[in-house]
Amino acid sequence: MYAEMKHPVLLWLAGALLTVTAAVSWGDSASQHHLARGTLSSTSQYIVPAVQLIRDDGKLVSLPAEMNDGRPVVLNFIFTSCSSVCPLMSEVFAQFARKLGSDRDKVHLMSISIDPEQDTPARLREYAQKFEAGSEWQHYTGTVEASLAAQRAFAVYRGDKMSHTAVTLLRVAPGMPWLRLDGFVTPDELLEQYRQLLQEQGRTEHPRKSASLSLHDGDS
Amino acid sequence: MAGLLALFTAETDATERVGPSRGEMLYRQGVLPSGKPLRGEREQAVGVEGMAAACVTCHRRSGYGSSEGTVRIPPILGSLLFQPSGKHPLDTQPGAGYTPGRIAYTDETLARAIRHGLVPTGRTLGLVMPRYDLDDATMASLIEYLKGLSATVSPGVTDDTLHFATIITPDADPIARQGMLDVLQRFIEDKNDFRKGGARPLQRNVGFNYRVTRNWQLHVWQLTGPPESWEPQLWARLAKEPVFAVLSGLGGRNWAPVHHFCEQAALPCLFPNVDLPVVAEGDFYSVYFSKGVLLEAQLIAKDLAEQAQRWGVHRVVQVFRAGDIGEEAARTVTAAAAAAGLQSTSHVIQAEARADGRSLALQDVAADDAVVLWLRPNELAALPAEPVRAAAVFASGLMGGLENAPLPAPWRGAVRITYPADLPDGRAVRMHIPLAWFKVRNVPIVAERVQADTYLACGIVAEQLTGMLDRFEREVLLERFETMLNTRLFTGYYSRLGLAQGQRFASKGGYIARFAESQGARLVADGGYTVP
């Protein structure tokens, strides 16, 4: 089982330690600043809810387990009947993956449906194929309740799927804070943000963080 | 050479065929006059092609635009674009259409906006809008199409009346027919009572009304004869009585001709009472509450896929009457059974055969079979007294009468009923509104589900028409359902309703349930609400 499910207090402690680390190491990027066209960037700690989702291959999976598979996570929320915002966000993911080249295997792109009753695994696979999603990119559906729990946990729920906005979330490792990009990002911007996060993580590698992470790993 | 020949034939076809105009092909399908897919570019090469680049994808069939969160897709009707802000009724809707300080476009400035994203005010169009490198002739055909888009009022709308039809097939249940008509007529009387004594339009000083309350008038299109004669009958009725939309309706075994007619006539067909609707992705004009027996079939298929092994099921035996709606549903289960590695066989009752011990004797059913009963109430009641010994028995709730299914007592404990709506206990609070309305309006309840669905359909249509200013466009009404239906709280029989672009079945899940007691109509869910 996962830390998120089993030991909320432990997780909170680990999270609190990391927040301090992050606030120091993130420096300027921890405070909000503008990307191109008014896209807003911020960092936050989100508690990944212990919900089960259905992956596009039809398997029932745990959201925390999907996020803690060892790869950095880039996350968005979409639905396949969406005509304007989602295809654009998905195309950005597709091009981001393409630009990563062979490094695309080192990242986990996750897209969670906000219209889960319509978006069956088969529909998600069809959608993913349109954007040439490879093994680095999975789409998720599930019950309405599970999708809502995920949306609420990441503060992207807007009351109705038609009111959704473009949000991209990045996290380099379990326990680390999430970088949140509100608004549209271009593939290059996403790549830059992603690489910057990886670099910053590299710089902040120190015993205390490794300790809390191994605590995590040992528990999973 | 073959390619050249193909190109040549394609071109001759295009010139000879009387089909959609070049502008329409571009707008609705993202296809250039050359036959190549339309391409649009966005910053950073996040381009779009084909259907994704087609105008309709964002600006919708009506051209009224849409909005998603903070992204506003403005209307692109010629009648609006070629006028400055404030001169068009849509300018009164700040949410959807309002563009502050719009300077009227000309053909040249519109072409510049489409090609380069530059609008007359000096503003640049947003990131979501692609830039299209169209040649002059293609651009001209697109602009011509935009000028004609939603330019005329839809048929069935007069100065003081909105005309609706309701379509009833000859094989529809006569009791449900009367129940549905009672609801429709009473609802419309209520609506029209509001106008008695005269209702003045809400006017603005810029020369248009932003709301006019119209009388509703219902035309009952009762079909007769065999299904192949229905479409000509419907075309004749439409010519005689132009209507804005088809409201509710009642089908029997075959609704396909009505669905097809509505699609061809570009006539909205709103929430008809049919248990076997037409599933045709890409069709625009028919909207249903659910997939009916096809949803039941999917619920059974999902259950079998998940449980067959645990139950030790090796074969699926389906019982249906030839020509009834269960036949089509059984096909869905057969296909799913094959995919799950199960055998399947059908026990078919001949179309004219009596439902009795002989036609319903299921002697060859084995203990490792799953039995699916696609039977009507009279057929369920005629089942042999002794239930089959099978690993699982399912019965279609829609066909068998849901909680009132007249199963012989010994069968009640064995049968699991598919229920493609919310269970009676779950919907009790939501049903207060229709049931109270039936009571105060003296509408006898003779077919509760049909009547509740009809009332729900009337409510949804009235609600969405109220927000349509003084402009009644058929396409806009459907597009409003797509965006607004999700937020409706009072959804009658259904747990929730929701649509989006391209979705035409509002309720997507249901239950498999068992009778709670040896008598009575109380059902308990066997598992949770499931969306197969």
PDB file of C-alpha atoms in Angstrom, chain B residues 300 304-305 308 312-318 330-346 364 366 368-372:
ATOM      1  CA  ILE B 300     -25.086  -7.489 -18.782  1.00  0.00           C
ATOM      2  CA  LEU B 304     -20.574 -11.330 -17.521  1.00  0.00           C
ATOM      3  CA  ALA B 305     -17.055 -10.284 -18.425  1.00  0.00           C
ATOM      4  CA  ALA B 308     -18.415 -15.391 -15.651  1.00  0.00           C
ATOM      5  CA  GLY B 312     -18.511 -20.895 -13.728  1.00  0.00           C
ATOM      6  CA  VAL B 313     -20.477 -19.660 -16.738  1.00  0.00           C
ATOM      7  CA  HIS B 314     -19.510 -21.198 -20.098  1.00  0.00           C
ATOM      8  CA  ARG B 315     -22.437 -20.246 -22.290  1.00  0.00           C
ATOM      9  CA  VAL B 316     -24.990 -17.451 -22.620  1.00  0.00           C
ATOM     10  CA  VAL B 317     -28.568 -18.376 -23.556  1.00  0.00           C
ATOM     11  CA  GLN B 318     -30.686 -15.446 -24.704  1.00  0.00           C
ATOM     12  CA  ALA B 330     -29.143  -9.771 -27.748  1.00  0.00           C
ATOM     13  CA  ARG B 331     -26.730  -9.145 -30.611  1.00  0.00           C
ATOM     14  CA  THR B 332     -24.717  -6.797 -28.374  1.00  0.00           C
ATOM     15  CA  VAL B 333     -24.535  -9.447 -25.642  1.00  0.00           C
ATOM     16  CA  THR B 334     -23.560 -12.166 -28.139  1.00  0.00           C
ATOM     17  CA  ALA B 335     -20.680 -10.057 -29.428  1.00  0.00           C
ATOM     18  CA  ALA B 336     -19.511  -9.300 -25.901  1.00  0.00           C
ATOM     19  CA  ALA B 337     -19.807 -12.950 -24.882  1.00  0.00           C
ATOM     20  CA  ALA B 338     -17.621 -13.971 -27.811  1.00  0.00           C
ATOM     21  CA  ALA B 339     -15.041 -11.368 -26.814  1.00  0.00           C
ATOM     22  CA  ALA B 340     -15.075 -12.818 -23.280  1.00  0.00           C
ATOM     23  CA  GLY B 341     -14.540 -16.321 -24.633  1.00  0.00           C
ATOM     24  CA  LEU B 342     -18.085 -17.509 -23.892  1.00  0.00           C
ATOM     25  CA  GLN B 343     -20.306 -19.463 -26.214  1.00  0.00           C
ATOM     26  CA  SER B 344     -23.789 -18.199 -26.850  1.00  0.00           C
ATOM     27  CA  THR B 345     -27.047 -19.425 -28.213  1.00  0.00           C
ATOM     28  CA  SER B 346     -30.493 -17.917 -28.725  1.00  0.00           C
ATOM     29  CA  ASP B 364     -31.750 -27.154 -22.779  1.00  0.00           C
ATOM     30  CA  ALA B 366     -27.573 -26.109 -18.182  1.00  0.00           C
ATOM     31  CA  ASP B 368     -23.208 -23.492 -16.241  1.00  0.00           C
ATOM     32  CA  ASP B 369     -25.296 -21.232 -18.496  1.00  0.00           C
ATOM     33  CA  ALA B 370     -26.171 -17.590 -18.009  1.00  0.00           C
ATOM     34  CA  VAL B 371     -29.713 -16.871 -19.203  1.00  0.00           C
ATOM     35  CA  VAL B 372     -30.819 -13.475 -20.493  1.00  0.00           C
TER      36      VAL B 372
END
